[in-house]
């Protein structure tokens, strides 16, 4: 399988959010300079010979970098952008972005902004230790429009401490007023060793989560967003191509601290040890999955998509029909109508997609 997607991890942040377990460290100017130098070497060492279709710069907070560093990062990715590149995304945090940085991103070839909004409610933002406010979010979107960005995504969360249904409805009302093309809407997950988990904050129960999900689905659909993955919604033609590569279980390179690559059946993971990375002596682990594990992972990822698993593509990759691989589980769920086959895809229904983890147990 060809590898046509690249993920670049920038692990630096200016503050630590109370729910976050991502791979991140506090911003230090000298460390960032050293990091970018190693990142450039690491990219060169991959000897990428096919044009990339998608590039995604995530974090951390990539826009915590200062102007010069951001320009340098754009220079680093420049050789990997070609006419074949359909999407170059960067994650941005509103409080770290001004029109100068946005201009650097635009000139550097960024085509898509993914803004970490989480909520438009200033009190809730404070409660999770985010440092931006609603006004800054709107200002960033306004600047981005003026500079000609026409593919803007926002990330939102529900299930935040003290967040009510009314708060979520207000967030949805604000989305309606913004000219944006994509929304990722996630339930707060309480990961171990995060401040919220240590404070014994309790997540939503299943029923509340299902009701909120329903509300979000309904309201975003009214605004013209089409749900294409469990937590992702896009205006027609604005699905995240890079994330689709993950869900379709395509290959991808991952560079930078803590990033992972998937090359056929191999998952290559960087450690989260910044000192080793800065010496360009990162400890990577390589996991070679069996064909069965790879096929299961492919099915699991693709069933997250509303469209589902492409049956022909699956057969082409692995030389076996998914129906021959899992006859009992598939027949069981076809008769329960929790899975359907339509237009060459195996997919969940609108209701059963919420039970995906339970459905997958039958495939293990
Ligand atoms: S800005 Fe993002 S990566 Fe950094 S601590 Fe907050 S959630 Fe985590």
mmCIF file of C-alpha atoms and ligand atoms in Angstrom:
data_model
loop_
_atom_site.group_PDB
_atom_site.id
_atom_site.type_symbol
_atom_site.label_atom_id
_atom_site.label_comp_id
_atom_site.label_asym_id
_atom_site.label_seq_id
_atom_site.Cartn_x
_atom_site.Cartn_y
_atom_site.Cartn_z
ATOM 1 C CA UNK A 1 0.000 0.000 0.000
ATOM 2 C CA UNK A 2 1.334 3.484 -0.852
ATOM 3 C CA UNK A 3 2.021 5.970 1.943
ATOM 4 C CA UNK A 4 0.604 9.367 1.003
ATOM 5 C CA UNK A 5 -0.176 11.038 4.347
ATOM 6 C CA UNK A 6 2.114 12.674 6.874
ATOM 7 C CA UNK A 7 1.463 13.633 10.497
ATOM 8 C CA UNK A 8 3.864 16.055 12.211
ATOM 9 C CA UNK A 9 3.728 16.409 15.990
ATOM 10 C CA UNK A 10 4.646 19.702 17.661
ATOM 11 C CA UNK A 11 4.475 18.913 21.378
ATOM 12 C CA UNK A 12 4.869 22.409 22.836
ATOM 13 C CA UNK A 13 2.150 24.161 24.840
ATOM 14 C CA UNK A 14 2.009 27.426 26.771
ATOM 15 C CA UNK A 15 -0.171 25.945 29.505
ATOM 16 C CA UNK A 16 -1.594 22.561 30.512
ATOM 17 C CA UNK A 17 -5.323 21.894 30.170
ATOM 18 C CA UNK A 18 -6.941 19.956 32.970
ATOM 19 C CA UNK A 19 -8.215 17.067 30.810
ATOM 20 C CA UNK A 20 -5.247 16.576 28.518
ATOM 21 C CA UNK A 21 -3.119 13.458 28.256
ATOM 22 C CA UNK A 22 -1.624 14.252 24.837
ATOM 23 C CA UNK A 23 2.094 14.169 24.297
ATOM 24 C CA UNK A 24 3.120 17.717 25.271
ATOM 25 C CA UNK A 25 5.682 19.757 27.196
ATOM 26 C CA UNK A 26 5.935 23.407 28.198
ATOM 27 C CA UNK A 27 7.198 25.725 25.477
ATOM 28 C CA UNK A 28 10.861 26.715 25.762
ATOM 29 C CA UNK A 29 12.333 28.692 22.903
ATOM 30 C CA UNK A 30 15.696 26.928 22.728
ATOM 31 C CA UNK A 31 14.098 23.485 22.900
ATOM 32 C CA UNK A 32 11.727 24.368 20.065
ATOM 33 C CA UNK A 33 14.657 25.505 17.900
ATOM 34 C CA UNK A 34 16.465 22.223 18.593
ATOM 35 C CA UNK A 35 13.270 20.256 18.004
ATOM 36 C CA UNK A 36 12.668 21.787 14.586
ATOM 37 C CA UNK A 37 16.227 20.976 13.543
ATOM 38 C CA UNK A 38 15.726 17.312 14.477
ATOM 39 C CA UNK A 39 12.289 17.231 12.860
ATOM 40 C CA UNK A 40 13.840 18.336 9.581
ATOM 41 C CA UNK A 41 16.433 15.553 9.833
ATOM 42 C CA UNK A 42 13.805 12.994 10.694
ATOM 43 C CA UNK A 43 11.695 13.947 7.698
ATOM 44 C CA UNK A 44 14.715 13.719 5.398
ATOM 45 C CA UNK A 45 15.544 10.275 6.819
ATOM 46 C CA UNK A 46 12.148 8.954 5.668
ATOM 47 C CA UNK A 47 13.179 9.498 2.037
ATOM 48 C CA UNK A 48 9.589 10.175 1.022
ATOM 49 C CA UNK A 49 9.510 9.502 -2.714
ATOM 50 C CA UNK A 50 5.799 9.654 -3.526
ATOM 51 C CA UNK A 51 3.916 12.967 -3.494
ATOM 52 C CA UNK A 52 1.912 13.365 -0.311
ATOM 53 C CA UNK A 53 -1.850 13.845 -0.461
ATOM 54 C CA UNK A 54 -2.314 15.133 3.061
ATOM 55 C CA UNK A 55 -0.170 16.736 5.742
ATOM 56 C CA UNK A 56 -1.413 17.344 9.264
ATOM 57 C CA UNK A 57 0.480 19.366 11.861
ATOM 58 C CA UNK A 58 -0.898 18.608 15.307
ATOM 59 C CA UNK A 59 0.112 19.004 18.921
ATOM 60 C CA UNK A 60 0.567 20.162 21.547
ATOM 61 C CA UNK A 61 0.021 23.634 20.242
ATOM 62 C CA UNK A 62 1.796 24.184 16.926
ATOM 63 C CA UNK A 63 0.893 27.890 17.071
ATOM 64 C CA UNK A 64 2.729 28.284 20.401
ATOM 65 C CA UNK A 65 5.819 28.654 18.191
ATOM 66 C CA UNK A 66 6.964 32.238 17.675
ATOM 67 C CA UNK A 67 6.824 33.881 14.231
ATOM 68 C CA UNK A 68 10.345 32.850 13.188
ATOM 69 C CA UNK A 69 9.836 29.283 14.348
ATOM 70 C CA UNK A 70 6.521 29.047 12.543
ATOM 71 C CA UNK A 71 8.182 30.323 9.361
ATOM 72 C CA UNK A 72 10.894 27.722 9.824
ATOM 73 C CA UNK A 73 8.275 24.989 10.258
ATOM 74 C CA UNK A 74 6.619 26.131 7.018
ATOM 75 C CA UNK A 75 10.029 25.945 5.283
ATOM 76 C CA UNK A 76 10.501 22.421 6.627
ATOM 77 C CA UNK A 77 7.236 21.174 5.149
ATOM 78 C CA UNK A 78 7.560 23.083 1.865
ATOM 79 C CA UNK A 79 9.445 20.329 -0.045
ATOM 80 C CA UNK A 80 6.643 17.869 0.796
ATOM 81 C CA UNK A 81 3.844 19.994 -0.643
ATOM 82 C CA UNK A 82 3.153 19.415 -4.337
ATOM 83 C CA UNK A 83 0.317 19.705 -6.830
ATOM 84 C CA UNK A 84 -0.884 16.317 -5.574
ATOM 85 C CA UNK A 85 -1.262 17.617 -2.025
ATOM 86 C CA UNK A 86 -4.963 18.084 -1.386
ATOM 87 C CA UNK A 87 -4.924 19.216 2.226
ATOM 88 C CA UNK A 88 -2.410 20.747 4.650
ATOM 89 C CA UNK A 89 -3.931 21.158 8.112
ATOM 90 C CA UNK A 90 -2.561 22.797 11.224
ATOM 91 C CA UNK A 91 -4.083 22.721 14.703
ATOM 92 C CA UNK A 92 -4.324 26.192 16.188
ATOM 93 C CA UNK A 93 -5.247 27.562 19.602
ATOM 94 C CA UNK A 94 -7.055 30.924 19.474
ATOM 95 C CA UNK A 95 -4.969 32.660 22.151
ATOM 96 C CA UNK A 96 -1.724 31.897 20.320
ATOM 97 C CA UNK A 97 -2.773 33.223 16.949
ATOM 98 C CA UNK A 98 -2.776 36.706 15.448
ATOM 99 C CA UNK A 99 -3.029 37.934 11.870
ATOM 100 C CA UNK A 100 0.791 37.817 11.468
ATOM 101 C CA UNK A 101 0.951 34.132 12.327
ATOM 102 C CA UNK A 102 -2.087 33.397 10.181
ATOM 103 C CA UNK A 103 -0.362 35.135 7.302
ATOM 104 C CA UNK A 104 2.745 32.964 7.814
ATOM 105 C CA UNK A 105 0.538 29.859 7.721
ATOM 106 C CA UNK A 106 -1.289 30.980 4.604
ATOM 107 C CA UNK A 107 1.937 31.794 2.763
ATOM 108 C CA UNK A 108 3.453 28.521 4.013
ATOM 109 C CA UNK A 109 0.835 26.481 2.163
ATOM 110 C CA UNK A 110 -1.608 25.665 4.974
ATOM 111 C CA UNK A 111 -5.039 25.027 3.443
ATOM 112 C CA UNK A 112 -7.032 24.001 6.495
ATOM 113 C CA UNK A 113 -7.212 25.302 10.065
ATOM 114 C CA UNK A 114 -8.350 23.108 12.921
ATOM 115 C CA UNK A 115 -9.204 25.409 15.812
ATOM 116 C CA UNK A 116 -9.247 24.060 19.374
ATOM 117 C CA UNK A 117 -12.409 25.779 20.576
ATOM 118 C CA UNK A 118 -13.779 23.200 23.093
ATOM 119 C CA UNK A 119 -16.659 25.520 24.076
ATOM 120 C CA UNK A 120 -17.639 29.153 23.545
ATOM 121 C CA UNK A 121 -18.519 29.524 27.243
ATOM 122 C CA UNK A 122 -15.795 31.563 28.957
ATOM 123 C CA UNK A 123 -16.513 30.153 32.442
ATOM 124 C CA UNK A 124 -16.313 26.565 31.214
ATOM 125 C CA UNK A 125 -13.103 27.354 29.346
ATOM 126 C CA UNK A 126 -11.624 28.593 32.613
ATOM 127 C CA UNK A 127 -12.793 25.451 34.396
ATOM 128 C CA UNK A 128 -10.755 23.263 32.050
ATOM 129 C CA UNK A 129 -7.794 25.676 32.121
ATOM 130 C CA UNK A 130 -8.050 26.791 28.524
ATOM 131 C CA UNK A 131 -6.627 30.260 28.094
ATOM 132 C CA UNK A 132 -8.729 31.649 25.267
ATOM 133 C CA UNK A 133 -12.177 33.184 25.310
ATOM 134 C CA UNK A 134 -15.136 33.350 22.964
ATOM 135 C CA UNK A 135 -14.143 36.718 21.543
ATOM 136 C CA UNK A 136 -10.699 35.445 20.568
ATOM 137 C CA UNK A 137 -12.230 32.474 18.741
ATOM 138 C CA UNK A 138 -14.475 34.733 16.681
ATOM 139 C CA UNK A 139 -11.584 37.110 15.974
ATOM 140 C CA UNK A 140 -9.359 34.269 14.724
ATOM 141 C CA UNK A 141 -12.105 33.008 12.410
ATOM 142 C CA UNK A 142 -12.649 36.536 11.130
ATOM 143 C CA UNK A 143 -8.899 37.037 10.439
ATOM 144 C CA UNK A 144 -8.746 33.637 8.768
ATOM 145 C CA UNK A 145 -11.590 34.551 6.418
ATOM 146 C CA UNK A 146 -9.956 37.851 5.541
ATOM 147 C CA UNK A 147 -6.755 36.020 4.647
ATOM 148 C CA UNK A 148 -8.670 33.655 2.384
ATOM 149 C CA UNK A 149 -8.873 30.475 4.470
ATOM 150 C CA UNK A 150 -12.000 28.691 3.316
ATOM 151 C CA UNK A 151 -11.591 25.358 5.077
ATOM 152 C CA UNK A 152 -11.967 25.875 8.809
ATOM 153 C CA UNK A 153 -12.709 23.202 11.357
ATOM 154 C CA UNK A 154 -13.480 23.645 15.037
ATOM 155 C CA UNK A 155 -13.083 21.092 17.831
ATOM 156 C CA UNK A 156 -15.713 21.108 20.562
ATOM 157 C CA UNK A 157 -16.350 19.032 23.663
ATOM 158 C CA UNK A 158 -19.358 18.110 25.735
ATOM 159 C CA UNK A 159 -19.530 16.605 29.199
ATOM 160 C CA UNK A 160 -17.365 19.388 30.655
ATOM 161 C CA UNK A 161 -17.571 19.997 34.428
ATOM 162 C CA UNK A 162 -20.734 21.954 35.169
ATOM 163 C CA UNK A 163 -21.804 22.105 31.508
ATOM 164 C CA UNK A 164 -25.573 21.999 31.052
ATOM 165 C CA UNK A 165 -27.712 21.133 28.049
ATOM 166 C CA UNK A 166 -28.449 24.864 27.768
ATOM 167 C CA UNK A 167 -24.708 25.558 27.513
ATOM 168 C CA UNK A 168 -24.439 23.049 24.672
ATOM 169 C CA UNK A 169 -27.431 24.607 22.913
ATOM 170 C CA UNK A 170 -25.750 28.027 23.189
ATOM 171 C CA UNK A 171 -22.551 26.595 21.670
ATOM 172 C CA UNK A 172 -24.615 25.183 18.816
ATOM 173 C CA UNK A 173 -26.312 28.574 18.331
ATOM 174 C CA UNK A 174 -22.904 30.208 17.951
ATOM 175 C CA UNK A 175 -21.725 27.583 15.435
ATOM 176 C CA UNK A 176 -24.712 28.527 13.300
ATOM 177 C CA UNK A 177 -23.428 32.083 13.026
ATOM 178 C CA UNK A 178 -19.900 31.112 11.973
ATOM 179 C CA UNK A 179 -18.881 30.503 8.415
ATOM 180 C CA UNK A 180 -17.011 27.261 9.036
ATOM 181 C CA UNK A 181 -16.883 24.003 7.107
ATOM 182 C CA UNK A 182 -16.174 21.281 9.661
ATOM 183 C CA UNK A 183 -16.955 20.399 13.273
ATOM 184 C CA UNK A 184 -15.396 17.692 15.449
ATOM 185 C CA UNK A 185 -17.558 17.209 18.549
ATOM 186 C CA UNK A 186 -16.193 14.872 21.232
ATOM 187 C CA UNK A 187 -17.416 13.755 24.628
ATOM 188 C CA UNK A 188 -14.879 14.583 27.322
ATOM 189 C CA UNK A 189 -12.846 11.499 28.080
ATOM 190 C CA UNK A 190 -11.349 11.278 31.535
ATOM 191 C CA UNK A 191 -7.870 9.933 30.986
ATOM 192 C CA UNK A 192 -5.713 8.727 33.859
ATOM 193 C CA UNK A 193 -3.282 11.214 35.417
ATOM 194 C CA UNK A 194 -5.203 14.263 34.230
ATOM 195 C CA UNK A 195 -6.273 16.983 36.674
ATOM 196 C CA UNK A 196 -9.972 16.304 36.105
ATOM 197 C CA UNK A 197 -9.550 12.588 36.718
ATOM 198 C CA UNK A 198 -7.561 13.263 39.886
ATOM 199 C CA UNK A 199 -10.352 15.560 41.054
ATOM 200 C CA UNK A 200 -12.702 12.569 40.732
ATOM 201 C CA UNK A 201 -14.847 14.369 38.196
ATOM 202 C CA UNK A 202 -17.419 11.915 36.821
ATOM 203 C CA UNK A 203 -18.086 11.525 33.097
ATOM 204 C CA UNK A 204 -21.591 11.647 31.594
ATOM 205 C CA UNK A 205 -23.700 8.550 31.956
ATOM 206 C CA UNK A 206 -24.626 6.680 28.771
ATOM 207 C CA UNK A 207 -28.149 8.040 28.568
ATOM 208 C CA UNK A 208 -27.087 11.683 28.898
ATOM 209 C CA UNK A 209 -24.341 11.145 26.376
ATOM 210 C CA UNK A 210 -26.789 9.585 23.894
ATOM 211 C CA UNK A 211 -29.252 12.464 24.322
ATOM 212 C CA UNK A 212 -26.577 15.102 23.811
ATOM 213 C CA UNK A 213 -25.302 13.234 20.787
ATOM 214 C CA UNK A 214 -28.778 13.240 19.316
ATOM 215 C CA UNK A 215 -29.134 16.963 19.916
ATOM 216 C CA UNK A 216 -25.765 17.690 18.267
ATOM 217 C CA UNK A 217 -26.571 15.452 15.270
ATOM 218 C CA UNK A 218 -29.920 17.135 14.785
ATOM 219 C CA UNK A 219 -28.776 20.731 15.166
ATOM 220 C CA UNK A 220 -25.661 20.366 13.012
ATOM 221 C CA UNK A 221 -27.712 18.640 10.298
ATOM 222 C CA UNK A 222 -30.077 21.636 10.276
ATOM 223 C CA UNK A 223 -27.034 23.840 9.654
ATOM 224 C CA UNK A 224 -25.988 21.745 6.642
ATOM 225 C CA UNK A 225 -23.246 19.700 8.308
ATOM 226 C CA UNK A 226 -23.254 16.065 7.244
ATOM 227 C CA UNK A 227 -22.153 13.553 9.845
ATOM 228 C CA UNK A 228 -19.508 11.334 8.239
ATOM 229 C CA UNK A 229 -17.841 9.792 11.293
ATOM 230 C CA UNK A 230 -18.964 9.090 14.865
ATOM 231 C CA UNK A 231 -17.796 12.540 16.056
ATOM 232 C CA UNK A 232 -17.190 14.465 12.834
ATOM 233 C CA UNK A 233 -19.426 16.630 10.674
ATOM 234 C CA UNK A 234 -18.639 18.481 7.449
ATOM 235 C CA UNK A 235 -20.263 20.675 4.864
ATOM 236 C CA UNK A 236 -20.314 18.717 1.565
ATOM 237 C CA UNK A 237 -16.785 18.308 0.200
ATOM 238 C CA UNK A 238 -15.055 19.413 3.415
ATOM 239 C CA UNK A 239 -14.480 16.082 5.157
ATOM 240 C CA UNK A 240 -10.999 15.877 6.686
ATOM 241 C CA UNK A 241 -8.992 14.008 4.041
ATOM 242 C CA UNK A 242 -6.161 13.336 6.467
ATOM 243 C CA UNK A 243 -8.414 11.823 9.113
ATOM 244 C CA UNK A 244 -10.208 9.828 6.417
ATOM 245 C CA UNK A 245 -6.836 8.213 5.697
ATOM 246 C CA UNK A 246 -6.770 6.972 9.340
ATOM 247 C CA UNK A 247 -10.337 5.704 9.230
ATOM 248 C CA UNK A 248 -9.869 4.007 5.864
ATOM 249 C CA UNK A 249 -6.761 2.420 7.382
ATOM 250 C CA UNK A 250 -4.445 3.836 4.743
ATOM 251 C CA UNK A 251 -0.740 4.144 5.449
ATOM 252 C CA UNK A 252 0.702 7.286 7.038
ATOM 253 C CA UNK A 253 4.008 8.595 8.281
ATOM 254 C CA UNK A 254 4.167 10.139 11.739
ATOM 255 C CA UNK A 255 7.127 12.291 12.712
ATOM 256 C CA UNK A 256 7.967 14.086 15.929
ATOM 257 C CA UNK A 257 7.731 13.244 19.587
ATOM 258 C CA UNK A 258 5.219 10.518 20.413
ATOM 259 C CA UNK A 259 3.979 10.284 16.807
ATOM 260 C CA UNK A 260 3.279 6.956 15.154
ATOM 261 C CA UNK A 261 3.396 5.699 11.584
ATOM 262 C CA UNK A 262 1.362 2.939 10.028
ATOM 263 C CA UNK A 263 3.086 1.241 7.144
ATOM 264 C CA UNK A 264 1.042 -1.791 6.042
ATOM 265 C CA UNK A 265 1.016 -4.144 9.047
ATOM 266 C CA UNK A 266 3.692 -2.202 10.967
ATOM 267 C CA UNK A 267 2.923 0.404 13.629
ATOM 268 C CA UNK A 268 6.048 2.403 14.405
ATOM 269 C CA UNK A 269 5.781 4.525 17.550
ATOM 270 C CA UNK A 270 8.078 7.247 18.831
ATOM 271 C CA UNK A 271 8.656 7.425 22.560
ATOM 272 C CA UNK A 272 7.567 10.490 24.508
ATOM 273 C CA UNK A 273 11.117 11.156 25.715
ATOM 274 C CA UNK A 274 11.984 14.666 24.527
ATOM 275 C CA UNK A 275 15.663 14.487 25.516
ATOM 276 C CA UNK A 276 16.210 11.388 23.390
ATOM 277 C CA UNK A 277 14.310 12.936 20.520
ATOM 278 C CA UNK A 278 16.434 16.104 20.654
ATOM 279 C CA UNK A 279 19.570 13.963 20.388
ATOM 280 C CA UNK A 280 17.970 12.311 17.348
ATOM 281 C CA UNK A 281 18.262 9.060 19.276
ATOM 282 C CA UNK A 282 14.605 8.482 19.780
ATOM 283 C CA UNK A 283 13.527 5.100 20.982
ATOM 284 C CA UNK A 284 10.913 3.899 18.571
ATOM 285 C CA UNK A 285 9.000 0.705 19.020
ATOM 286 C CA UNK A 286 7.811 -1.299 16.099
ATOM 287 C CA UNK A 287 4.818 -3.524 16.335
ATOM 288 C CA UNK A 288 4.288 -6.008 13.529
ATOM 289 C CA UNK A 289 0.639 -6.955 13.465
ATOM 290 C CA UNK A 290 -0.459 -10.246 11.995
ATOM 291 C CA UNK A 291 -2.634 -10.132 8.892
ATOM 292 C CA UNK A 292 -5.666 -10.996 11.051
ATOM 293 C CA UNK A 293 -4.950 -8.106 13.431
ATOM 294 C CA UNK A 294 -4.428 -5.698 10.537
ATOM 295 C CA UNK A 295 -7.716 -6.737 8.918
ATOM 296 C CA UNK A 296 -9.570 -6.355 12.229
ATOM 297 C CA UNK A 297 -8.063 -2.902 12.811
ATOM 298 C CA UNK A 298 -9.100 -1.899 9.296
ATOM 299 C CA UNK A 299 -12.678 -3.031 9.936
ATOM 300 C CA UNK A 300 -12.782 -1.336 13.349
ATOM 301 C CA UNK A 301 -11.569 2.009 11.987
ATOM 302 C CA UNK A 302 -13.811 1.964 8.919
ATOM 303 C CA UNK A 303 -16.972 1.164 10.857
ATOM 304 C CA UNK A 304 -16.512 4.530 12.596
ATOM 305 C CA UNK A 305 -17.394 6.068 9.250
ATOM 306 C CA UNK A 306 -21.040 6.635 8.451
ATOM 307 C CA UNK A 307 -20.276 5.297 4.958
ATOM 308 C CA UNK A 308 -18.606 2.251 6.485
ATOM 309 C CA UNK A 309 -16.064 -0.200 5.127
ATOM 310 C CA UNK A 310 -15.340 -0.287 1.399
ATOM 311 C CA UNK A 311 -15.823 -4.007 0.656
ATOM 312 C CA UNK A 312 -13.972 -4.001 -2.664
ATOM 313 C CA UNK A 313 -10.970 -2.086 -1.297
ATOM 314 C CA UNK A 314 -10.764 -4.522 1.635
ATOM 315 C CA UNK A 315 -10.757 -7.532 -0.683
ATOM 316 C CA UNK A 316 -8.152 -5.894 -2.902
ATOM 317 C CA UNK A 317 -5.762 -5.212 0.019
ATOM 318 C CA UNK A 318 -6.025 -8.565 1.748
ATOM 319 C CA UNK A 319 -7.182 -10.995 -0.933
ATOM 320 C CA UNK A 320 -10.194 -12.057 1.116
ATOM 321 C CA UNK A 321 -13.785 -10.860 1.366
ATOM 322 C CA UNK A 322 -14.669 -9.442 4.772
ATOM 323 C CA UNK A 323 -17.865 -11.532 4.591
ATOM 324 C CA UNK A 324 -15.779 -14.712 4.313
ATOM 325 C CA UNK A 325 -13.554 -13.584 7.150
ATOM 326 C CA UNK A 326 -16.272 -12.918 9.723
ATOM 327 C CA UNK A 327 -19.358 -14.799 8.424
ATOM 328 C CA UNK A 328 -20.943 -15.415 11.840
ATOM 329 C CA UNK A 329 -20.539 -11.910 13.245
ATOM 330 C CA UNK A 330 -21.620 -10.215 10.036
ATOM 331 C CA UNK A 331 -24.660 -12.427 9.517
ATOM 332 C CA UNK A 332 -25.693 -11.953 13.131
ATOM 333 C CA UNK A 333 -25.569 -8.162 12.834
ATOM 334 C CA UNK A 334 -27.145 -8.111 9.382
ATOM 335 C CA UNK A 335 -30.125 -9.989 10.774
ATOM 336 C CA UNK A 336 -30.238 -7.709 13.842
ATOM 337 C CA UNK A 337 -30.044 -4.791 11.401
ATOM 338 C CA UNK A 338 -27.184 -3.314 13.410
ATOM 339 C CA UNK A 339 -25.048 -3.654 10.275
ATOM 340 C CA UNK A 340 -26.152 -3.137 6.697
ATOM 341 C CA UNK A 341 -24.544 -3.606 3.315
ATOM 342 C CA UNK A 342 -25.285 -0.830 0.863
ATOM 343 C CA UNK A 343 -23.579 0.418 -2.311
ATOM 344 C CA UNK A 344 -20.560 -1.810 -1.729
ATOM 345 C CA UNK A 345 -20.038 -0.703 1.886
ATOM 346 C CA UNK A 346 -20.581 -2.497 5.190
ATOM 347 C CA UNK A 347 -21.781 0.038 7.728
ATOM 348 C CA UNK A 348 -23.549 0.634 11.002
ATOM 349 C CA UNK A 349 -26.929 2.319 11.079
ATOM 350 C CA UNK A 350 -27.591 5.753 12.558
ATOM 351 C CA UNK A 351 -28.495 4.125 15.898
ATOM 352 C CA UNK A 352 -26.100 1.192 15.964
ATOM 353 C CA UNK A 353 -22.993 3.312 15.339
ATOM 354 C CA UNK A 354 -23.312 4.379 18.978
ATOM 355 C CA UNK A 355 -22.919 0.705 19.959
ATOM 356 C CA UNK A 356 -19.901 0.119 17.774
ATOM 357 C CA UNK A 357 -17.673 -1.165 20.592
ATOM 358 C CA UNK A 358 -20.253 -3.784 21.531
ATOM 359 C CA UNK A 359 -20.705 -4.836 17.901
ATOM 360 C CA UNK A 360 -16.967 -5.228 17.463
ATOM 361 C CA UNK A 361 -16.783 -7.696 20.365
ATOM 362 C CA UNK A 362 -18.434 -10.227 18.049
ATOM 363 C CA UNK A 363 -15.564 -9.837 15.578
ATOM 364 C CA UNK A 364 -12.792 -10.538 18.039
HETATM 365 S S1 LIG B 1 -3.379 23.034 24.469
HETATM 366 FE FE1 LIG B 1 -3.975 21.025 23.652
HETATM 367 S S2 LIG B 1 -2.172 19.723 23.840
HETATM 368 FE FE2 LIG B 1 -1.794 21.565 25.095
HETATM 369 S S3 LIG B 1 -2.427 20.953 27.143
HETATM 370 FE FE3 LIG B 1 -4.213 21.904 26.182
HETATM 371 S S4 LIG B 1 -5.347 20.216 25.203
HETATM 372 FE FE4 LIG B 1 -3.298 19.479 25.710
#
